[in-house]
Amino acid sequence: MSTGAGDGPAIKPAEAARLQVAGANADPLPATRADQRPNIVLVVMDDFSLDLVKTLRSARDMRRRGADYSHAFVVDSLCCVSRSSIFTGQYPHQTGVRTNTSGTASGMPLGGWSAFESNGNPERSFNVALQQSGYTTGFIGKYLNEYEWVPGRALPPAPPGWSEFNVVFGSAYDGWDFASTRLASGRLQVQMHDAPPLTAPMKERDKAYAGRVIQDQALRFIKRHQAGDAPYFLEVAAYAPHNRTQPQPYYPGDPVFPPAFRDRPHDGKPGNCGRVACTDLTTKDLPGFGDKRRDNHPLTAQGEPAKHWNTRRNPFRTAVSVGDLRNRAMMAQSVDRTVRKILRKVDDNTYVVFTSDNGFHLGQNGLGRGKGTAYDTDVHVPLFVVGPGVVKGKRAELTSNIDLAPTFEELAGLTPQPYRFGASLVPTFGDPAVVRRNYVFMEHTAQALTKKDPDSALTGDELDRIPSYVAVRSATGLLIRYDFDNAPTRADYGYEFYSYRNRAWEKTNSFAQPRYAAEVATLRQKLSDFDLCSAQAGAAPVPDTCRALTR
């Protein structure tokens, strides 16, 4: 079966089956395009946590129409690490991107754009394969930490595989007054986005808001390429609801999480938190808020107390956390509008995928503001998919963000690259009951080994004290193995185990409780087997034995 274009890649049997499902459940594919492979739009939010899903109309609409992957996780709850894994379908030990920022000590793990580039990840990113197969590829929004431009200095190089590359640089964390890029004849050019004065009308200020600029560019991309002969892939990477990174707000009175002005309380109107009233968002929406930390103490393999990393009190009062939650909900509404407009604009031969790079905690488990843990608040993310042949309903299968790259390759009629550790989600599109994987793995490298994270100005040094760890998650339990010794040739392990059978959050470390002994033993064996796969890096094919660990 061909794609409809004489020189296009052949559709594999799995893809043919998908199109048969599409024929039974979706409108016919457009007859005017030479290459009838589907368009794909990926929307990635920044630090979006599950507690905000109920505020989004787009999430409700996508649930009604398509797949809700209720067991979707990320390989590490750090922005740059997670995004690198989305691009490559690989774990941090394969990408070499282990932290948000570049290292300062010889031999230490690195992060940021420099690690992504130096380890060959741009060439391994799925967009390269899609572009080479005939897709028009576009990127709009937040790219990778430390991929930045300073006025008066040269622009960073344009990564391969993008037909259009509109990166919005990091000053957009604060909402306004930032620069972005565009590709012209294969070279990057800078576009400035100046902010109006505070005295300007609210609508004028919001037109210059990062979320609005990203939205407008995304809709223009779709309009330009909707009727083209080539299919397109577009990633829309929002900054919301990430906190601003500068201690001083751009506009006086901007909160730590700055929403568009239209979504803030104004002129006697309450703030816009979407589908819920802002006043209805409380600590009840933050399971585990204020939990005592003493019963989370890590234990050694023998069940004795190990080092305890979560020892500092949450520096924020309850009212601050509730205010943060509501501002994050208001901030997320700009992305909600973007997704709803995308859903209305795309045609029936387009997949739309909506997710986040990681979660965020606001007082749960005794912590303050931040991310980086293996707890549900930080690694459990939304994942919604709509498109031809996607049967609506929840999926029981455990998935990871490394599954997105091979998914997009398969949708494009390609065989996923053998070095991708993730597995395509396409077989689950037509059958919600499909469960092939029951485990996901997480890796985290202590941020203390590298430069200060850009979030630290407003979240404190909480991220710096989270130790390195490897973790494995099932539908019913989480096992975390910390390494308290940062030396690469030594280890000092401590364990935490949490059961989710009767609770949705991590209340008590049950690693040594006899009733969980069998489950803990299974998960410990999974981690030991995963250790043996940690040598697989770069473009090395992933052995079948390593892929089998998620079953």
Coordinates of C-alpha atoms in Angstrom, one line a residue:
M1 CA 0.0 0.0 0.0
S2 CA 1.5 3.3 -1.0
T3 CA 1.2 6.7 0.6
G4 CA -0.4 8.2 -2.5
A5 CA 2.9 9.8 -3.6
G6 CA 4.9 7.7 -6.0
D7 CA 8.2 8.5 -4.3
G8 CA 6.9 8.5 -0.7
P9 CA 7.9 5.9 1.9
A10 CA 5.8 2.8 1.9
I11 CA 3.3 2.4 4.7
K12 CA 4.1 -0.6 7.0
P13 CA 1.5 -3.2 7.9
A14 CA 0.9 -1.5 11.3
E15 CA 0.2 1.8 9.5
A16 CA -2.1 0.1 7.1
A17 CA -4.1 -1.3 10.0
R18 CA -4.3 2.1 11.5
L19 CA -5.7 3.6 8.3
Q20 CA -8.3 0.8 8.1
V21 CA -9.4 1.8 11.6
A22 CA -9.4 5.5 10.5
G23 CA -11.7 4.6 7.6
A24 CA -14.2 3.1 10.0
N25 CA -14.1 5.9 12.5
A26 CA -13.1 9.1 10.8
D27 CA -13.9 11.3 7.9
P28 CA -12.1 10.4 4.6
L29 CA -8.7 11.8 4.0
P30 CA -8.4 14.9 1.8
A31 CA -8.3 13.9 -1.9
T32 CA -6.3 17.0 -3.0
R33 CA -3.0 16.4 -1.3
A34 CA -0.4 14.2 -3.2
D35 CA 1.1 12.9 0.0
Q36 CA -1.8 11.7 2.2
R37 CA 0.2 10.9 5.3
P38 CA -1.3 12.7 8.4
N39 CA -0.3 16.1 9.8
I40 CA 0.9 16.1 13.4
V41 CA 0.7 18.9 16.0
L42 CA 2.4 18.4 19.3
V43 CA 1.7 20.9 22.1
V44 CA 4.0 20.8 25.1
M45 CA 3.3 22.8 28.2
D46 CA 6.0 23.9 30.7
D47 CA 5.7 22.6 34.3
F48 CA 2.0 21.8 33.8
S49 CA 0.8 19.6 36.7
L50 CA -2.2 17.3 36.8
D51 CA -3.9 19.5 39.4
L52 CA -4.6 22.0 36.6
V53 CA -6.2 19.6 34.0
K54 CA -9.7 20.2 35.3
T55 CA -9.4 23.9 34.5
L56 CA -8.8 23.3 30.7
R57 CA -11.7 23.2 28.2
S58 CA -9.3 21.7 25.7
A59 CA -8.5 18.8 27.9
R60 CA -12.2 18.1 28.4
D61 CA -12.8 18.3 24.6
M62 CA -9.8 16.0 23.8
R63 CA -11.0 13.5 26.3
R64 CA -14.4 13.5 24.7
R65 CA -12.9 12.9 21.2
G66 CA -9.8 10.9 21.7
A67 CA -7.3 9.1 23.9
D68 CA -6.6 9.9 27.5
Y69 CA -3.3 8.3 28.6
S70 CA -4.0 8.5 32.4
H71 CA -0.7 6.7 33.2
A72 CA 1.7 9.0 31.3
F73 CA 5.1 9.8 32.8
V74 CA 8.3 11.6 32.0
V75 CA 11.8 10.2 32.2
D76 CA 13.0 13.1 34.4
S77 CA 11.0 16.0 35.8
L78 CA 13.4 18.6 34.5
C79 CA 12.7 20.7 31.5
C80 CA 15.8 20.3 29.4
V81 CA 16.3 16.6 30.2
S82 CA 12.6 15.8 29.5
R83 CA 12.6 17.7 26.2
S84 CA 15.8 16.1 25.0
S85 CA 14.1 12.7 25.6
I86 CA 11.0 13.8 23.7
F87 CA 13.1 14.7 20.7
T88 CA 15.1 11.5 20.7
G89 CA 13.0 8.8 22.3
Q90 CA 15.9 8.1 24.6
Y91 CA 16.7 8.1 28.3
P92 CA 19.1 10.6 29.8
H93 CA 21.9 8.0 29.9
Q94 CA 21.5 7.8 26.1
T95 CA 21.2 11.5 25.3
G96 CA 23.9 12.6 27.7
V97 CA 21.5 15.4 28.8
R98 CA 21.1 14.9 32.6
T99 CA 20.5 18.4 34.0
N100 CA 19.0 21.7 32.9
T101 CA 22.3 23.5 32.9
S102 CA 25.9 22.8 31.7
G103 CA 28.4 21.4 34.1
T104 CA 31.2 23.2 35.9
A105 CA 33.5 20.3 36.9
S106 CA 35.5 18.0 34.6
G107 CA 34.0 14.6 34.1
M108 CA 30.6 15.6 35.7
P109 CA 27.4 15.0 33.8
L110 CA 26.3 17.9 31.7
G111 CA 23.0 19.4 30.6
G112 CA 21.5 22.2 28.6
W113 CA 21.9 22.9 24.9
S114 CA 25.7 22.2 25.0
A115 CA 25.1 18.7 26.2
F116 CA 22.3 18.1 23.7
E117 CA 24.5 19.3 20.8
S118 CA 27.8 17.7 21.8
N119 CA 26.2 14.3 22.2
G120 CA 24.8 14.3 18.7
N121 CA 21.1 14.6 19.7
P122 CA 20.1 17.2 17.1
E123 CA 20.8 14.6 14.3
R124 CA 19.0 11.8 16.2
S125 CA 15.9 13.9 16.8
F126 CA 12.7 12.5 15.2
N127 CA 12.1 15.8 13.3
V128 CA 15.1 15.0 11.1
A129 CA 13.6 11.7 10.0
L130 CA 10.3 13.3 9.4
Q131 CA 11.8 16.1 7.3
Q132 CA 13.9 13.7 5.3
S133 CA 10.8 11.7 4.5
G134 CA 9.0 14.7 3.0
Y135 CA 7.4 16.4 6.0
T136 CA 7.4 20.2 6.5
T137 CA 8.6 20.5 10.1
G138 CA 8.0 23.5 12.3
F139 CA 9.0 24.4 15.9
I140 CA 7.5 27.4 17.8
G141 CA 8.2 28.4 21.4
K142 CA 10.5 27.2 24.2
Y143 CA 13.4 25.0 23.0
L144 CA 16.1 23.9 25.4
N145 CA 17.8 25.5 28.4
E146 CA 20.9 27.5 27.5
Y147 CA 19.9 27.7 23.8
E148 CA 20.0 31.5 24.1
W149 CA 20.9 34.7 22.4
V150 CA 22.5 37.8 23.9
P151 CA 22.3 41.1 22.0
G152 CA 25.6 41.8 20.4
R153 CA 26.6 38.1 20.2
A154 CA 26.2 35.5 17.5
L155 CA 23.1 33.4 17.4
P156 CA 23.4 29.7 18.3
P157 CA 23.4 27.3 15.3
A158 CA 20.1 26.2 13.8
P159 CA 19.5 22.5 14.6
P160 CA 19.0 20.2 11.6
G161 CA 15.6 18.9 10.6
W162 CA 13.4 22.0 11.0
S163 CA 11.8 23.7 8.0
E164 CA 10.7 26.6 10.2
F165 CA 12.4 27.2 13.5
N166 CA 10.8 29.9 15.7
V167 CA 12.5 29.6 19.1
V168 CA 11.2 32.0 21.7
F169 CA 14.2 32.8 23.9
G170 CA 14.2 32.5 27.7
S171 CA 13.4 36.1 28.6
A172 CA 9.8 35.0 27.7
Y173 CA 9.7 33.2 31.1
D174 CA 8.7 36.7 32.5
G175 CA 5.9 37.0 30.0
W176 CA 7.0 40.0 28.0
D177 CA 9.8 41.7 26.1
F178 CA 11.7 38.8 24.5
A179 CA 13.3 37.8 21.2
S180 CA 12.6 34.9 18.9
T181 CA 14.1 33.4 15.8
R182 CA 13.1 32.6 12.2
L183 CA 14.8 30.7 9.5
A184 CA 15.7 32.6 6.3
S185 CA 17.7 30.7 3.6
G186 CA 18.8 28.3 6.2
R187 CA 20.1 30.9 8.6
L188 CA 18.6 32.2 11.8
Q189 CA 17.4 35.7 12.2
V190 CA 16.3 37.5 15.3
Q191 CA 12.9 39.0 15.8
M192 CA 12.3 41.4 18.7
H193 CA 9.0 41.4 20.6
D194 CA 8.8 44.6 22.6
A195 CA 6.4 45.1 25.4
P196 CA 3.9 48.0 25.5
P197 CA 4.0 50.2 28.6
L198 CA 1.8 49.4 31.6
T199 CA -0.4 52.4 30.5
A200 CA -1.3 50.6 27.3
P201 CA -4.7 49.0 27.0
M202 CA -4.9 45.5 28.3
K203 CA -5.5 44.0 24.8
E204 CA -2.4 45.6 23.5
R205 CA -0.3 44.2 26.4
D206 CA -1.7 40.8 25.9
K207 CA -0.9 40.8 22.2
A208 CA 2.8 41.0 23.2
Y209 CA 2.4 38.2 25.9
A210 CA 4.6 35.2 25.1
G211 CA 1.6 32.8 25.1
R212 CA -0.2 35.0 22.5
V213 CA 2.9 35.4 20.3
I214 CA 3.4 31.6 20.3
Q215 CA -0.3 31.0 19.5
D216 CA -0.3 33.5 16.6
Q217 CA 2.8 31.9 15.1
A218 CA 1.4 28.4 15.5
L219 CA -1.9 29.3 13.8
R220 CA -0.1 31.0 10.9
F221 CA 2.1 27.9 10.4
I222 CA -1.0 25.7 10.1
K223 CA -2.7 28.1 7.8
R224 CA 0.3 28.3 5.5
H225 CA 0.7 24.5 5.3
Q226 CA -2.8 23.1 5.6
A227 CA -3.4 23.0 1.9
G228 CA 0.2 22.1 0.9
D229 CA 1.1 19.0 -0.9
A230 CA 3.5 17.9 1.9
P231 CA 2.2 16.8 5.3
Y232 CA 3.5 18.9 8.2
F233 CA 4.7 18.3 11.8
L234 CA 4.5 21.2 14.2
E235 CA 5.7 21.4 17.8
V236 CA 4.2 24.2 19.9
A237 CA 6.2 24.6 23.1
A238 CA 4.5 27.0 25.5
Y239 CA 6.1 28.7 28.5
A240 CA 3.0 28.5 30.6
P241 CA 2.5 27.8 33.4
H242 CA 6.2 28.1 34.3
N243 CA 7.2 30.7 36.9
R244 CA 9.1 33.8 35.9
T245 CA 12.8 33.5 36.5
Q246 CA 13.7 37.1 37.4
P247 CA 13.2 38.2 41.0
Q248 CA 11.8 41.5 39.7
P249 CA 8.6 41.3 37.7
Y250 CA 8.4 42.8 34.3
Y251 CA 5.2 44.8 35.0
P252 CA 4.8 46.0 38.6
G253 CA 2.6 43.6 40.5
D254 CA 3.2 40.6 38.3
P255 CA 2.9 37.4 40.3
V256 CA 5.5 34.7 40.4
F257 CA 3.4 32.9 37.8
P258 CA 2.3 35.7 35.5
P259 CA -0.9 35.2 33.5
A260 CA -2.1 37.2 30.6
F261 CA -3.9 40.4 31.8
R262 CA -7.2 39.2 30.5
D263 CA -7.1 36.2 32.8
R264 CA -6.2 38.1 36.0
P265 CA -8.8 39.7 38.3
H266 CA -9.5 43.1 36.8
D267 CA -12.3 45.7 36.7
G268 CA -14.2 43.9 39.5
K269 CA -14.1 40.6 37.6
P270 CA -12.6 37.5 39.2
G271 CA -9.6 35.8 37.7
N272 CA -10.2 33.3 34.8
C273 CA -9.4 29.8 35.9
G274 CA -11.2 28.2 33.0
R275 CA -13.7 25.5 33.8
V276 CA -13.6 26.1 37.6
A277 CA -13.9 29.2 39.7
C278 CA -10.5 30.3 41.0
T279 CA -11.8 30.4 44.5
D280 CA -12.7 26.7 44.2
L281 CA -9.0 25.8 43.8
T282 CA -7.5 25.1 47.3
T283 CA -5.0 22.8 48.9
K284 CA -7.6 20.0 48.4
D285 CA -6.4 20.0 44.8
L286 CA -2.9 19.3 46.0
P287 CA -3.0 15.7 47.3
G288 CA -0.3 15.3 50.0
F289 CA -0.1 19.0 50.8
G290 CA 1.6 19.6 54.1
D291 CA 2.4 16.0 54.6
K292 CA 4.8 15.3 57.4
R293 CA 8.2 14.3 56.0
R294 CA 9.5 12.1 58.8
D295 CA 7.7 9.0 57.4
N296 CA 9.3 9.5 54.0
H297 CA 12.8 8.8 55.3
P298 CA 14.9 6.7 52.8
L299 CA 16.0 3.3 54.0
T300 CA 19.0 1.2 53.2
A301 CA 18.7 -2.2 51.5
Q302 CA 18.6 -3.7 55.0
G303 CA 15.8 -1.5 56.1
E304 CA 17.9 0.9 58.3
P305 CA 17.6 4.7 58.1
A306 CA 19.6 6.1 55.2
K307 CA 20.4 9.8 54.6
H308 CA 17.3 12.0 54.5
W309 CA 17.3 14.7 51.8
N310 CA 13.8 16.1 52.4
T311 CA 14.5 17.8 55.7
R312 CA 13.9 21.5 55.2
R313 CA 10.5 23.1 56.0
N314 CA 8.4 24.4 53.2
P315 CA 9.2 28.1 53.2
F316 CA 5.9 29.2 51.8
R317 CA 2.7 29.7 53.8
T318 CA -0.5 27.9 52.7
A319 CA -2.0 31.1 51.3
V320 CA 1.1 31.5 49.1
S321 CA 0.7 28.0 47.7
V322 CA -3.0 28.5 47.0
G323 CA -2.3 31.8 45.3
D324 CA 0.4 30.1 43.2
L325 CA -2.1 27.3 42.2
R326 CA -4.7 29.9 41.1
N327 CA -2.2 32.0 39.2
R328 CA -0.9 28.9 37.5
A329 CA -4.5 28.0 36.5
M330 CA -5.0 31.5 35.1
M331 CA -1.6 31.3 33.3
A332 CA -2.6 28.0 31.7
Q333 CA -5.7 29.5 30.1
S334 CA -3.5 31.1 27.4
V335 CA -2.4 27.7 26.3
D336 CA -5.9 26.4 26.6
R337 CA -7.1 29.0 24.1
T338 CA -4.2 28.0 21.8
V339 CA -5.1 24.3 21.8
R340 CA -8.8 25.0 21.2
K341 CA -8.0 27.2 18.2
I342 CA -5.6 24.6 16.9
L343 CA -8.3 21.9 17.2
R344 CA -10.7 24.1 15.3
K345 CA -8.2 25.0 12.6
V346 CA -6.7 21.6 11.7
D347 CA -8.3 19.2 9.2
D348 CA -9.6 15.7 9.7
N349 CA -6.2 14.2 8.7
T350 CA -4.3 15.7 11.6
Y351 CA -3.2 14.3 14.9
V352 CA -3.1 16.7 17.9
V353 CA -1.0 15.6 20.9
F354 CA -1.2 17.6 24.1
T355 CA 1.2 17.0 27.1
S356 CA 3.8 18.6 29.4
D357 CA 7.5 18.3 29.9
N358 CA 7.0 17.6 33.6
G359 CA 4.8 18.4 36.6
F360 CA 5.3 20.7 39.5
H361 CA 4.8 20.6 43.3
L362 CA 3.3 23.3 45.5
G363 CA 3.6 22.1 49.1
Q364 CA 2.9 18.4 48.6
N365 CA 5.1 15.9 50.5
G366 CA 6.3 18.7 52.7
L367 CA 8.1 20.4 49.7
G368 CA 7.8 24.0 48.6
R369 CA 7.8 25.1 44.9
G370 CA 9.6 23.0 42.4
K371 CA 10.1 19.7 40.5
G372 CA 12.8 17.1 40.1
T373 CA 11.4 14.4 42.3
A374 CA 10.1 11.0 41.2
Y375 CA 6.8 11.7 43.1
D376 CA 3.6 11.8 41.2
T377 CA 3.3 15.6 41.4
D378 CA 6.5 15.9 39.2
V379 CA 6.6 12.9 36.8
H380 CA 3.0 12.2 36.1
V381 CA 1.8 14.3 33.2
P382 CA -1.3 14.6 31.0
L383 CA -1.3 13.1 27.6
F384 CA -4.2 13.5 25.2
V385 CA -4.4 12.5 21.5
V386 CA -7.0 13.1 18.9
G387 CA -6.9 12.3 15.2
P388 CA -8.0 9.8 12.6
G389 CA -8.6 6.3 14.0
V390 CA -8.1 7.4 17.7
V391 CA -10.9 5.7 19.7
K392 CA -12.0 7.8 22.6
G393 CA -11.4 6.5 26.1
K394 CA -8.8 6.1 28.8
R395 CA -5.7 4.0 28.2
A396 CA -4.5 1.6 30.9
E397 CA -1.0 1.2 29.4
L398 CA 1.9 2.9 31.2
T399 CA 3.6 5.3 28.8
S400 CA 6.6 7.6 28.9
N401 CA 7.5 10.7 26.9
I402 CA 10.2 8.7 25.1
D403 CA 7.3 7.0 23.3
L404 CA 6.4 10.1 21.4
A405 CA 9.4 10.1 18.9
P406 CA 8.7 6.5 17.6
T407 CA 5.0 7.4 17.6
F408 CA 5.5 10.3 15.2
E409 CA 7.8 8.2 13.0
E410 CA 5.3 5.4 12.7
L411 CA 2.5 7.9 11.9
A412 CA 4.8 9.2 9.1
G413 CA 5.0 5.7 7.7
L414 CA 8.6 5.2 8.9
T415 CA 10.2 2.4 10.9
P416 CA 11.3 4.0 14.3
Q417 CA 15.1 4.2 14.6
P418 CA 16.6 1.3 16.5
Y419 CA 18.3 3.5 19.1
R420 CA 14.9 4.9 20.3
F421 CA 14.2 3.2 23.7
G422 CA 10.5 4.3 23.5
A423 CA 7.8 2.4 21.7
S424 CA 5.2 3.8 19.4
L425 CA 1.7 4.4 20.8
V426 CA 0.0 3.9 17.5
P427 CA -1.2 0.4 18.4
T428 CA -3.1 1.9 21.3
F429 CA -4.9 4.5 19.2
G430 CA -7.6 2.1 17.9
D431 CA -7.9 -0.1 21.0
P432 CA -8.0 1.4 24.5
A433 CA -7.7 -2.1 26.0
V434 CA -4.2 -2.6 24.6
V435 CA -1.6 -3.0 27.4
R436 CA 1.9 -3.9 26.3
R437 CA 3.9 -2.1 29.1
N438 CA 3.4 -2.2 32.8
Y439 CA 6.6 -0.3 34.0
V440 CA 8.3 3.0 33.2
F441 CA 11.7 4.2 34.4
M442 CA 13.0 7.5 35.6
E443 CA 16.6 8.8 35.9
H444 CA 17.7 12.0 37.7
T445 CA 21.1 13.5 38.2
A446 CA 21.6 15.9 41.2
Q447 CA 21.4 19.5 40.0
A448 CA 24.1 20.3 42.6
L449 CA 26.7 19.0 40.2
T450 CA 26.1 21.7 37.7
K451 CA 25.3 25.4 37.4
K452 CA 22.4 27.0 39.3
D453 CA 19.1 26.2 37.8
P454 CA 17.3 29.3 36.4
D455 CA 14.2 28.6 38.5
S456 CA 16.2 29.0 41.8
A457 CA 15.5 32.7 42.2
L458 CA 11.9 32.1 43.0
T459 CA 11.8 28.4 44.0
G460 CA 14.8 28.5 46.3
D461 CA 17.5 25.8 46.3
E462 CA 15.1 22.9 46.7
L463 CA 16.1 21.3 43.4
D464 CA 19.8 21.4 44.5
R465 CA 19.1 19.1 47.4
I466 CA 17.3 16.3 45.5
P467 CA 19.8 13.5 45.2
S468 CA 20.5 11.5 42.0
Y469 CA 18.2 8.6 41.6
V470 CA 16.9 5.9 39.4
A471 CA 13.2 4.9 39.8
V472 CA 10.7 2.4 38.4
R473 CA 7.0 3.0 38.4
S474 CA 4.1 0.5 38.0
A475 CA 0.4 1.2 38.0
T476 CA 0.4 0.4 41.7
G477 CA 3.8 1.3 43.1
L478 CA 6.9 3.5 42.9
L479 CA 10.4 2.4 43.9
I480 CA 13.1 5.1 44.1
R481 CA 16.8 4.2 44.6
Y482 CA 18.8 7.3 45.6
D483 CA 22.5 7.6 45.3
F484 CA 23.8 10.0 48.0
D485 CA 27.4 9.8 46.8
N486 CA 27.9 12.0 43.7
A487 CA 31.2 10.3 42.8
P488 CA 30.7 8.4 39.5
T489 CA 32.6 5.3 40.8
R490 CA 30.9 5.1 44.2
A491 CA 27.4 4.5 45.4
D492 CA 25.5 5.2 48.7
Y493 CA 22.0 3.9 48.2
G494 CA 18.8 4.7 49.9
Y495 CA 15.3 3.5 49.0
E496 CA 11.7 4.7 49.1
F497 CA 8.7 2.6 48.1
Y498 CA 5.2 3.9 47.9
S499 CA 2.0 1.9 47.1
Y500 CA -0.8 3.6 45.1
R501 CA -3.3 0.9 45.7
N502 CA -5.2 2.9 48.4
R503 CA -3.7 6.4 48.0
A504 CA -2.9 8.7 45.1
W505 CA 0.2 10.2 46.7
E506 CA 3.3 9.2 48.6
K507 CA 2.5 9.2 52.3
T508 CA 4.7 6.7 53.9
N509 CA 7.9 5.0 52.8
S510 CA 6.9 1.3 52.9
F511 CA 10.1 -0.2 51.6
A512 CA 10.6 -2.4 54.6
Q513 CA 7.0 -3.4 55.2
P514 CA 6.6 -7.2 54.9
R515 CA 3.2 -6.9 53.0
Y516 CA 5.0 -5.2 50.1
A517 CA 8.1 -7.4 50.1
A518 CA 7.1 -9.2 46.9
E519 CA 6.3 -6.1 45.0
V520 CA 9.5 -4.3 46.2
A521 CA 11.6 -7.4 45.2
T522 CA 10.1 -7.3 41.7
L523 CA 10.8 -3.5 41.3
R524 CA 14.3 -3.9 42.7
Q525 CA 15.0 -6.6 40.1
K526 CA 13.7 -4.2 37.4
L527 CA 16.1 -1.5 38.5
S528 CA 19.0 -4.0 38.6
D529 CA 18.2 -5.1 35.0
F530 CA 17.8 -1.5 33.9
D531 CA 21.4 -0.8 35.2
L532 CA 22.7 -3.3 32.7
C533 CA 21.1 -1.3 29.9
S534 CA 22.7 2.0 31.0
A535 CA 25.6 1.5 28.7
Q536 CA 23.4 1.9 25.7
A537 CA 24.0 5.4 24.5
G538 CA 24.0 7.6 21.5
A539 CA 23.0 5.8 18.3
A540 CA 23.6 2.3 19.6
P541 CA 20.6 0.0 18.9
V542 CA 18.6 -0.9 22.0
P543 CA 18.8 -4.7 22.8
D544 CA 15.5 -6.5 22.9
T545 CA 16.2 -7.5 26.5
C546 CA 16.3 -3.9 27.5
R547 CA 13.0 -3.1 25.7
A548 CA 11.4 -6.0 27.5
L549 CA 12.0 -4.4 30.9
T550 CA 8.8 -2.4 30.5
R551 CA 6.6 -5.5 30.1

